Coordinates of C-alpha atoms in Angstrom, one line a residue:
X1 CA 79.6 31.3 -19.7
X2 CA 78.8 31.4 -15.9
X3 CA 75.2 33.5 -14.8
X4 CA 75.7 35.5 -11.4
X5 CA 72.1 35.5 -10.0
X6 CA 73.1 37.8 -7.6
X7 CA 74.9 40.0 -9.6
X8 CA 72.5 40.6 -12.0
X9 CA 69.8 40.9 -8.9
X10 CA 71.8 43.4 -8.1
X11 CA 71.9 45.3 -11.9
X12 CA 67.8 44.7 -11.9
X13 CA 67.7 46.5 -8.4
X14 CA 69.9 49.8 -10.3
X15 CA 68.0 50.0 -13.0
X16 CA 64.6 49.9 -10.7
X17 CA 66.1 52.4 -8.7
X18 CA 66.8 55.2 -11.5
X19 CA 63.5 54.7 -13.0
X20 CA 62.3 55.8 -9.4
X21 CA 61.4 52.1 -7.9
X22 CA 63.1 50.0 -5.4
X23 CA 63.8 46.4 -5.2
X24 CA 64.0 44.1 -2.3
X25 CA 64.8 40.4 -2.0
X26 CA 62.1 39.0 -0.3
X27 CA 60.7 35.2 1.2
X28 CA 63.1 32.1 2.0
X29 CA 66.3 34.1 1.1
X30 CA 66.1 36.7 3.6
X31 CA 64.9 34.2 6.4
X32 CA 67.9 31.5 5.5
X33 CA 70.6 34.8 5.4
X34 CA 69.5 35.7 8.5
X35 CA 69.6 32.2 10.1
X36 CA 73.1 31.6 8.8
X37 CA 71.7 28.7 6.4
X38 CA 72.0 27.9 2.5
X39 CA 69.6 29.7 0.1
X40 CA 70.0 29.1 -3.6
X41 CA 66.8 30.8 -4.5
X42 CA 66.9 34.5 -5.3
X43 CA 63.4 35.6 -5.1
X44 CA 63.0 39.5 -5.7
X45 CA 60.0 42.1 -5.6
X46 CA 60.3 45.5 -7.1
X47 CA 58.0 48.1 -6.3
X48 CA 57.3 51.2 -7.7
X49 CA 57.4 50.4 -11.3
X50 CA 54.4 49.7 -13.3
X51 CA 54.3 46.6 -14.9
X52 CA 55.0 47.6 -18.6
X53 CA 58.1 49.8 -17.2
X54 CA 59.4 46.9 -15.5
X55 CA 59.0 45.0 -18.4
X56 CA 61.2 47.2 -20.7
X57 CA 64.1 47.4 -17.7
X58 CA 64.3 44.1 -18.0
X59 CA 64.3 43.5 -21.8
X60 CA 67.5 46.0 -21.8
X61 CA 68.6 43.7 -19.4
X62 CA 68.5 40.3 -21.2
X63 CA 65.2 38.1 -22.9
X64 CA 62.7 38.3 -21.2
X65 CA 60.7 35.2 -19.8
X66 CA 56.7 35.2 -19.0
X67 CA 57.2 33.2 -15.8
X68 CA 53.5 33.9 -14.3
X69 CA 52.9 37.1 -15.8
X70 CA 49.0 37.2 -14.8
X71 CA 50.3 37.1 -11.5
X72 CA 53.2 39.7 -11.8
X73 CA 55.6 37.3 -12.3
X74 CA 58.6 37.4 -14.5
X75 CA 62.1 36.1 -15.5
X76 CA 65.4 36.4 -17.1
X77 CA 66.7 33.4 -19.4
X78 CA 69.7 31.9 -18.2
X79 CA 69.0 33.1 -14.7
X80 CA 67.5 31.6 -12.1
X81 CA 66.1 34.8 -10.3
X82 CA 62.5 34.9 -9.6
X83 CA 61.4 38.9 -10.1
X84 CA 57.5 39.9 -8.8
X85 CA 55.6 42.8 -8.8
X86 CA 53.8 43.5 -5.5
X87 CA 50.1 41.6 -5.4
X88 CA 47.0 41.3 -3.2
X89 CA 44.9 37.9 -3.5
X90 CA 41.9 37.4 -2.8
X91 CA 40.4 33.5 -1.4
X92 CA 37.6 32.5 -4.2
X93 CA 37.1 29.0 -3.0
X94 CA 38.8 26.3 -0.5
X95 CA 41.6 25.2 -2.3
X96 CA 45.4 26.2 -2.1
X97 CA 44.9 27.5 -5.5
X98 CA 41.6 29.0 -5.3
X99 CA 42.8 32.7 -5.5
X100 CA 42.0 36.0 -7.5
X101 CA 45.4 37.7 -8.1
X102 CA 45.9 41.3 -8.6
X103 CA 48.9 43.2 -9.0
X104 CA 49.6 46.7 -7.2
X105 CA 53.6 48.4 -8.1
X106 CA 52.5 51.1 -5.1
X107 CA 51.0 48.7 -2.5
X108 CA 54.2 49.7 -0.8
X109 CA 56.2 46.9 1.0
X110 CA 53.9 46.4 4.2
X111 CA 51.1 45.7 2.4
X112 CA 53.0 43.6 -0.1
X113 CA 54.3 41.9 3.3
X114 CA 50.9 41.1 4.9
X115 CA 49.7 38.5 2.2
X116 CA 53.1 36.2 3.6
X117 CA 52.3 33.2 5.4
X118 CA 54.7 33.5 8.3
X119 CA 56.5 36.5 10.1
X120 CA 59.9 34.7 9.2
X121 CA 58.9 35.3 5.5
X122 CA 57.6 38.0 5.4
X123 CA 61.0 39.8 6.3
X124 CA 62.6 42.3 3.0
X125 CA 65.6 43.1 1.9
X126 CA 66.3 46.0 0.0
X127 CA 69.4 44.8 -2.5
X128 CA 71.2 48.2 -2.5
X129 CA 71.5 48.8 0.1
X130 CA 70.8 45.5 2.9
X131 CA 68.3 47.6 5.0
X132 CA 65.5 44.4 6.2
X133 CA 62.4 45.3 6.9
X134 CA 60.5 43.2 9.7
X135 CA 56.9 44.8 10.1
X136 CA 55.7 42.0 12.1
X137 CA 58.4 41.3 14.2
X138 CA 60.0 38.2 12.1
X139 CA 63.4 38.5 13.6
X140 CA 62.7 38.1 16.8
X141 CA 60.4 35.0 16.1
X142 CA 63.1 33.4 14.9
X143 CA 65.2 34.2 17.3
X144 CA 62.7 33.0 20.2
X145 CA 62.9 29.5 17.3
X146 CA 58.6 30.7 16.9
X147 CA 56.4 30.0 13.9
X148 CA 54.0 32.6 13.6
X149 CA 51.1 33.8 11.2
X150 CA 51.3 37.4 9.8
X151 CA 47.8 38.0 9.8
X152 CA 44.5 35.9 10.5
X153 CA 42.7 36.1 7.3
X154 CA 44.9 35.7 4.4
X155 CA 46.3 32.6 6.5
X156 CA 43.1 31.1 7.0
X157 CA 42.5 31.5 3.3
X158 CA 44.9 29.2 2.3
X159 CA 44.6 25.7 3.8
X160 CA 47.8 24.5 3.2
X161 CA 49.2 26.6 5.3
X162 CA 48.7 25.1 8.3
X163 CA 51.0 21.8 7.2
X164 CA 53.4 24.8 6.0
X165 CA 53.7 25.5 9.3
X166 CA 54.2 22.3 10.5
X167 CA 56.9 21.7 8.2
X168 CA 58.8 24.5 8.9
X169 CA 58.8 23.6 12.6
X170 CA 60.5 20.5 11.7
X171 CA 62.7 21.8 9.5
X172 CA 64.3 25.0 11.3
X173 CA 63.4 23.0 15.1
X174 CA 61.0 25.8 15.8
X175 CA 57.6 25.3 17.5
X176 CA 54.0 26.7 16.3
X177 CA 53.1 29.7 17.7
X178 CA 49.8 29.0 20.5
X179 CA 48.0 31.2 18.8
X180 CA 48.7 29.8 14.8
X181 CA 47.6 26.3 16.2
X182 CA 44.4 27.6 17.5
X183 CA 43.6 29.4 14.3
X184 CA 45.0 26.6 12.2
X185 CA 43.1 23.8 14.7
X186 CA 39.7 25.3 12.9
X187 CA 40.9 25.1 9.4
X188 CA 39.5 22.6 6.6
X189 CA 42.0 20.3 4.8
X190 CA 39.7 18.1 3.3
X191 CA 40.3 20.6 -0.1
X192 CA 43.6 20.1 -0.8
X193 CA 45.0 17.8 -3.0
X194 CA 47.0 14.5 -1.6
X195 CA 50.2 15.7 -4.2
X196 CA 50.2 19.4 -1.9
X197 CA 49.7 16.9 1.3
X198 CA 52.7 14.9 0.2
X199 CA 54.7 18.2 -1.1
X200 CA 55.1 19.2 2.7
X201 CA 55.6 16.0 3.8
X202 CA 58.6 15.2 1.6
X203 CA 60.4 18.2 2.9
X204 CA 59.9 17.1 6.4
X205 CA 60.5 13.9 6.0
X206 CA 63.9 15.0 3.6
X207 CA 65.0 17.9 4.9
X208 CA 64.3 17.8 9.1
X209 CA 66.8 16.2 12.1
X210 CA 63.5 15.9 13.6
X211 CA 60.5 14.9 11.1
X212 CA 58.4 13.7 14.1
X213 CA 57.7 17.7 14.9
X214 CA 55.9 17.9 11.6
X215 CA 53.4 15.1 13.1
X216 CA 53.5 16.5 16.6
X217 CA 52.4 20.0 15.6
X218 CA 49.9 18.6 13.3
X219 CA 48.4 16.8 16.2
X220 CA 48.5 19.5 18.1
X221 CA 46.6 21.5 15.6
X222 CA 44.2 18.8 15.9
X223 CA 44.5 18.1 12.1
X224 CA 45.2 14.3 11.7
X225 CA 41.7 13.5 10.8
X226 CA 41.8 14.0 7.6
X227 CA 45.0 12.9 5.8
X228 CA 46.6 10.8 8.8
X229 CA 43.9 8.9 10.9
X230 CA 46.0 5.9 10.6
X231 CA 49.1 7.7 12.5
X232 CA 46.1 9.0 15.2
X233 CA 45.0 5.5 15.9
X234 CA 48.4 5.1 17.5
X235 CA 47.7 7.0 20.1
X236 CA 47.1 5.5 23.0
X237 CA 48.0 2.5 21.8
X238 CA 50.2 0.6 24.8
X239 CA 53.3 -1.1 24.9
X240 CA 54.9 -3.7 26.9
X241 CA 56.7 -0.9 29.1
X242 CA 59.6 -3.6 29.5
X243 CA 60.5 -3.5 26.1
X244 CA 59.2 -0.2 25.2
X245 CA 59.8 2.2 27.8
X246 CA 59.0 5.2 25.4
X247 CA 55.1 4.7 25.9
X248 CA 52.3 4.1 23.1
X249 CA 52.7 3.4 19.6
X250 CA 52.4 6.7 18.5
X251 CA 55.8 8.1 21.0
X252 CA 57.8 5.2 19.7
X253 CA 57.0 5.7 15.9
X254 CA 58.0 9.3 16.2
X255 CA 61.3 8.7 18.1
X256 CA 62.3 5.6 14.9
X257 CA 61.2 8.2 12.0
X258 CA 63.5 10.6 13.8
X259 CA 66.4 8.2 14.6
X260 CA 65.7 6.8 10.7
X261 CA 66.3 10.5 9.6
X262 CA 69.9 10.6 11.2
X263 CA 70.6 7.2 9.1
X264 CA 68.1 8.2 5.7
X265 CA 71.5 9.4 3.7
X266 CA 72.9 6.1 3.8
X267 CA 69.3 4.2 2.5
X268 CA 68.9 2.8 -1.5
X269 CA 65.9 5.3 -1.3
X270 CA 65.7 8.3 1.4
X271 CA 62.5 8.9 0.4
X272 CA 60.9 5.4 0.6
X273 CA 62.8 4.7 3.5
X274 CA 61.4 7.3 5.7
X275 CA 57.7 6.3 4.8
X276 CA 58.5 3.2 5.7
X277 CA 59.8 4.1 9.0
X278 CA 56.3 6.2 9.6
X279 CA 54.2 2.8 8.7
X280 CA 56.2 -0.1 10.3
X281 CA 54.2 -0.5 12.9
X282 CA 50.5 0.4 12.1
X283 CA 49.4 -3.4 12.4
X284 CA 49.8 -2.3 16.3
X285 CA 46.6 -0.5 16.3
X286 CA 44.6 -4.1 15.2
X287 CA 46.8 -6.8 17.1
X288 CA 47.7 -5.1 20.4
X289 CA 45.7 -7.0 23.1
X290 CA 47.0 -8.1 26.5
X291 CA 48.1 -11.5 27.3
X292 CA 48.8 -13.1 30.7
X293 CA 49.3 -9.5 32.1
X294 CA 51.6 -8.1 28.9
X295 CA 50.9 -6.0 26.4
X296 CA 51.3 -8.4 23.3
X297 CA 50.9 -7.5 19.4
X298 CA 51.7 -10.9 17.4
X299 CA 51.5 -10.7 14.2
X300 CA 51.6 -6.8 13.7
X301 CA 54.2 -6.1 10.7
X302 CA 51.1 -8.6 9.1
X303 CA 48.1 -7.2 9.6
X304 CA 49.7 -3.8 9.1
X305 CA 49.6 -4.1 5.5
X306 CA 46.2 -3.3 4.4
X307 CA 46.5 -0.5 7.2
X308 CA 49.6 1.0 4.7
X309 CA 47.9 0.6 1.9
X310 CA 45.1 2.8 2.8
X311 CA 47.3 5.3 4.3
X312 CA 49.8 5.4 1.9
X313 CA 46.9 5.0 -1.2
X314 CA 45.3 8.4 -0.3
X315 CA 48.5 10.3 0.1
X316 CA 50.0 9.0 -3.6
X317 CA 49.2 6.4 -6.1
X318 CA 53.2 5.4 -6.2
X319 CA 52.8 1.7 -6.2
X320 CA 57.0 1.3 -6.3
X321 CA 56.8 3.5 -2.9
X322 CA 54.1 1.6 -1.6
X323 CA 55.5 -1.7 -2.4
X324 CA 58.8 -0.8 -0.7
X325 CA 57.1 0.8 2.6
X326 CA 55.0 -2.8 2.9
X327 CA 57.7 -4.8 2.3
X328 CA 59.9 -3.2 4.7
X329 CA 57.0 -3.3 7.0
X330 CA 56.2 -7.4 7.1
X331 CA 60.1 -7.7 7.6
X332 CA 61.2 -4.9 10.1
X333 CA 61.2 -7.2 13.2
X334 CA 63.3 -10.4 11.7
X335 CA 67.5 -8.8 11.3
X336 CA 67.0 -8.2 14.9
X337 CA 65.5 -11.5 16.2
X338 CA 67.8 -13.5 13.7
X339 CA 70.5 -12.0 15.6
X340 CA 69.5 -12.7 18.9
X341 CA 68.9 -16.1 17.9
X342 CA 72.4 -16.2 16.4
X343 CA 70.9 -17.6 13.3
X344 CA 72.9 -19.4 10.9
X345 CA 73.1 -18.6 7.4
X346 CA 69.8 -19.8 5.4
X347 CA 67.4 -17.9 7.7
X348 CA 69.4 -14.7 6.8
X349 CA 69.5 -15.8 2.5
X350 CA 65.9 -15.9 2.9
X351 CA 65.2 -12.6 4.9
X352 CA 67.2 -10.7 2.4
X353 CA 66.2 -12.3 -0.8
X354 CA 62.7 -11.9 0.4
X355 CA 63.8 -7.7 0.9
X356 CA 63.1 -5.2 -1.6
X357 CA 66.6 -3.6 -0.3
X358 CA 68.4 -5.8 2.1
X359 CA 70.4 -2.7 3.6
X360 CA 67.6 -0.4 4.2
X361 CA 65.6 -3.0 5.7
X362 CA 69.2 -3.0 8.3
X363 CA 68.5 0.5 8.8
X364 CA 65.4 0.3 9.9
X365 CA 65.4 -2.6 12.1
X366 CA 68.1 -0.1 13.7
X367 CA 66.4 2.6 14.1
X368 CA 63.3 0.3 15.2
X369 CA 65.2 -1.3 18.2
X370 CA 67.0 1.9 18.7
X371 CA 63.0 3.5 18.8
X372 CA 62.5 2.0 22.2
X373 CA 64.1 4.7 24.3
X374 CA 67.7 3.0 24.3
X375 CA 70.9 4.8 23.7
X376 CA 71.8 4.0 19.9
X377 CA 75.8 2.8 21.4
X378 CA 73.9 -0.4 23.1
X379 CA 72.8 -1.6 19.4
X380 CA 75.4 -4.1 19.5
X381 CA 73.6 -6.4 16.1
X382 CA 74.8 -4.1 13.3
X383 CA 78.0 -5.8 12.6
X384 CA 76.7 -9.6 12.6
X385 CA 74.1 -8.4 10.6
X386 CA 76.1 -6.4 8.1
X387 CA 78.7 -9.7 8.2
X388 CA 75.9 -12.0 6.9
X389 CA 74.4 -9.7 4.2
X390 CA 78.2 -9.3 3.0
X391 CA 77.9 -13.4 2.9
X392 CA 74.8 -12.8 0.8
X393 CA 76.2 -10.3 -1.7
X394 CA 78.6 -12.9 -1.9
X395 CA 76.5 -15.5 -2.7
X396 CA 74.1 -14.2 -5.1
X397 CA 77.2 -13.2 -7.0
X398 CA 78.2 -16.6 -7.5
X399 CA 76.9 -18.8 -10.8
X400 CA 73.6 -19.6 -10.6
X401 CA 71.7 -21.6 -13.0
X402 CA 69.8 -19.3 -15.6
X403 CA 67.7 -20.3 -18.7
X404 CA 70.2 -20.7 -21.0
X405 CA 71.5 -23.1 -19.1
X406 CA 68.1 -25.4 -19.9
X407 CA 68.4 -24.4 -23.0
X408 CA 72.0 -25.6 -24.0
X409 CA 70.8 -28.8 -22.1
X410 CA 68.7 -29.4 -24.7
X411 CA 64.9 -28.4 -23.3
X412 CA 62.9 -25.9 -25.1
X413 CA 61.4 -23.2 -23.5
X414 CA 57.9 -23.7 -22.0
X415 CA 55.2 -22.9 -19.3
X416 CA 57.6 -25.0 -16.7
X417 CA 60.5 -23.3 -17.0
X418 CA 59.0 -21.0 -14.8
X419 CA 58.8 -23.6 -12.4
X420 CA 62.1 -24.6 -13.3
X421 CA 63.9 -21.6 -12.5
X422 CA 61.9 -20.8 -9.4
X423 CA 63.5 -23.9 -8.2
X424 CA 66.9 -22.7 -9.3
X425 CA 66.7 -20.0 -7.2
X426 CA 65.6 -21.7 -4.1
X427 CA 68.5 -23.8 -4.2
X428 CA 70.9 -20.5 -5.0
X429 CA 69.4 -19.3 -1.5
X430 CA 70.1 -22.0 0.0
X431 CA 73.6 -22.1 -0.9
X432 CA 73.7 -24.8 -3.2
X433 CA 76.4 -24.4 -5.6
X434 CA 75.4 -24.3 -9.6
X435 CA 77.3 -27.2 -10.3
X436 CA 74.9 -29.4 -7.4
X437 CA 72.0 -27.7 -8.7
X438 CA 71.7 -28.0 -11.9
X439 CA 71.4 -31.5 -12.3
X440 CA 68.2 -30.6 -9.4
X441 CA 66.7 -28.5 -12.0
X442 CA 66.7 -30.6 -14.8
X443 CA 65.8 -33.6 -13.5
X444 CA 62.7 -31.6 -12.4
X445 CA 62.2 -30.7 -16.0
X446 CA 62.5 -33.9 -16.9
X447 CA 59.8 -35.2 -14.5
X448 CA 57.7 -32.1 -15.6
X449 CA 57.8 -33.4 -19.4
X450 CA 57.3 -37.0 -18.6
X451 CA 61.0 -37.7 -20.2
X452 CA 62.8 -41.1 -18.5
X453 CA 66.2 -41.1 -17.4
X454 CA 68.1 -43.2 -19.6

């Protein structure tokens, strides 16, 4: 049996209205109509109707579900339609959760609209009949592509609002309001929990064309300090300006997490991928130096490492994320110079057994060399690149000498075979056929064990 969300938005909105209440969709749904985009989400907010009232509409309506009931929050099972009762909240402390909620059915919809973070949300819908209701100009905000606060306390009440906005920018390709970056410049972060931090990150780093607006808006609201010092130390950072004509660290890593959005659909791991496109070049902050009159930073997808770690430790405690991002990192710069060196085969068997994921790492060596202010169609390494790591498939697809294989030759298994294998594998990489290594192998196991050749 199929649910209509709508449809049964719409019954809710009926029965509201001949019990004397009326019933508007309200928050993301309204905005994404509006902008012509996709919105699954039916959010709606019925006022009017006491709370025990609304309760026994619904229940004629289907079971009831307790969704956030303290806060005026309820549901229907089997459908995914959020239904609230107007509220007021009140800031008790610094956090994003530190609120008193209280629920009013006859705040009336202004009211109910002022405790919205942003004019673009705090637009209403009645469901009947489709009249919107824009007390603070929403429509025309979006029109002009503007994020803008609704009003200056309840937004400076809740910290995470300001990377909200910052979000939002990158998503929709809107700018921050001047005067929501002033107010937000002077709010606290420090509160806020690193899994809220990374919640807005993720659908930036997901969801935008553009990711680097989220980190350009955060700058501008001077609010790096605290969760992103790392990223601020780029700036200012220089650049050999005849291989990087984009400027300091900071202007190329913004242009290769943007260009590694365009390709993040294609990666093992979107996700991982684009935090690794934000860290690949932190070791620039402790290498750059200047060397016979260039701008010089050997050694930087190195000494980047601990930099990562920190940076990525305080946001989450993902050691698979971190792992990848760090990997990708001390690797980033080697597809492209193998290619220019028209490398032969071994150099690339080693890069790419040495990669957590052989074909992101591809991707973001594009987007790195792609990062320096070039036009993507003079990237002319992606098919000798993408011909050797077919080789490789290829290769590591092939027998290979395993531990059953020491085993059927008669050695039992011990500390060495460790050793043994490790050796295996090194010879798989570099290209030695099973049948030419194996005798390697175990004549190292027999060295290992003190047994003479007969």
């Amino acid at each position: 049996m199929q649910y209509d969300n709508a449809e049964m938005a719409r019954k809710i909105a009926e029965q509201v209205d001949r019990h004397g209440g009326r019933t508007f969709y309200v928050g993301g749904m309204v905005r994404d109509r509006l902008l012509g985009r996709e919105n699954k989400d039916i959010d709606i907010e019925v006022h009017g109707i006491p709370a025990d009232e609304l309760g026994r509409i619904l229940s004629e309506l289907g079971e009831v579900t307790a969704m956030g009931a303290s806060f005026g929050i309820f549901g229907l099972k089997h459908y995914d339609v959020d239904i609230a009762m107007p509220r007021k909240e009140n800031a008790t402390g610094r956090g994003h959760k530190d609120f008193e909620v209280f629920t009013d059915p006859f705040l009336g919809p202004e009211k109910a609209a002022m405790r919205r973070d942003f004019t673009m949300n705090a637009l209403m819908e009645d469901v009947l009949t489709g009249e919107v209701l824009d007390f603070f100009g929403g429509q025309e905000d979006m029109r002009r592509g503007v994020i803008r606060h609704v009003n200056d306390r309840t937004f400076a009440e809740d910290p995470l609002r300001v990377l909200r906005a910052a979000q939002f920018a990158a998503r929709f390709g809107f700018r921050v309001a001047d005067e929501t970056v002033a107010l937000s410049s002077r709010m606290d972060l420090s509160a806020l929990s690193s899994e809220r931090i990374v919640g807005e990150m993720d659908k930036a780093m997901l969801k935008a064309a553009k990711p680097s607006i989220f980190f350009n808006e955060m700058r501008a609201m001077d609010q790096l300090d605290v969760w992103f010092p790392e990223l601020k130390a780029l700036i200012g950072v220089e650049q050999e300006p005849a291989f990087h004509p984009e400027g300091d660290v900071w202007n190329h890593t913004m242009r290769v997490v943007d260009l590694a959005a365009g390709l993040r659909g294609q990666a093992s791991n979107p996700r991982y991928f684009m935090y690794a496109s934000l860290v690949h070049d932190l070791g620039k902050i402790v290498t750059t130096q200047v060397i016979d009159g260039r701008i010089r930073a050997f050694g930087h997808e190195y000494e980047g490492v601990p930099i990562a770690k920190t940076f990525l430790g305080r946001l989450t405690n993902e050691s698979g994320l971190i792992r990848y991002a760090t990997n990708m990192m001390t690797l980033h710069m080697r597809p492209n110079m193998l290619a220019a060196q028209h490398a032969g085969r071994k150099p690339y068997m080693k890069l790419f057994d040495e990669s957590v994921s052989p074909e992101d790492l591809l991707l973001l060596s594009e987007a790195d060399f792609c990062g320096r202010d070039v036009d993507s169609s003079t990237y002319t390494y992606g098919a000798i690149l993408q011909e050797n790591l077919a080789f490789y498939r290829d290769a590591m697809a092939k027998p290979f000498v395993q531990g059953r294989d020491l085993i059927d030759a008669g050695f039992e298994p011990g500390p060495d075979f460790g050793e043994a294998l490790e050796l295996g594998h090194k010879l798989r990489i570099s290209l030695v056929s099973k049948e030419h290594a194996l005798p390697q192998v175990l004549a190292f196991l027999r060295r290992s064990r003190g047994i003479r050749n007969d």
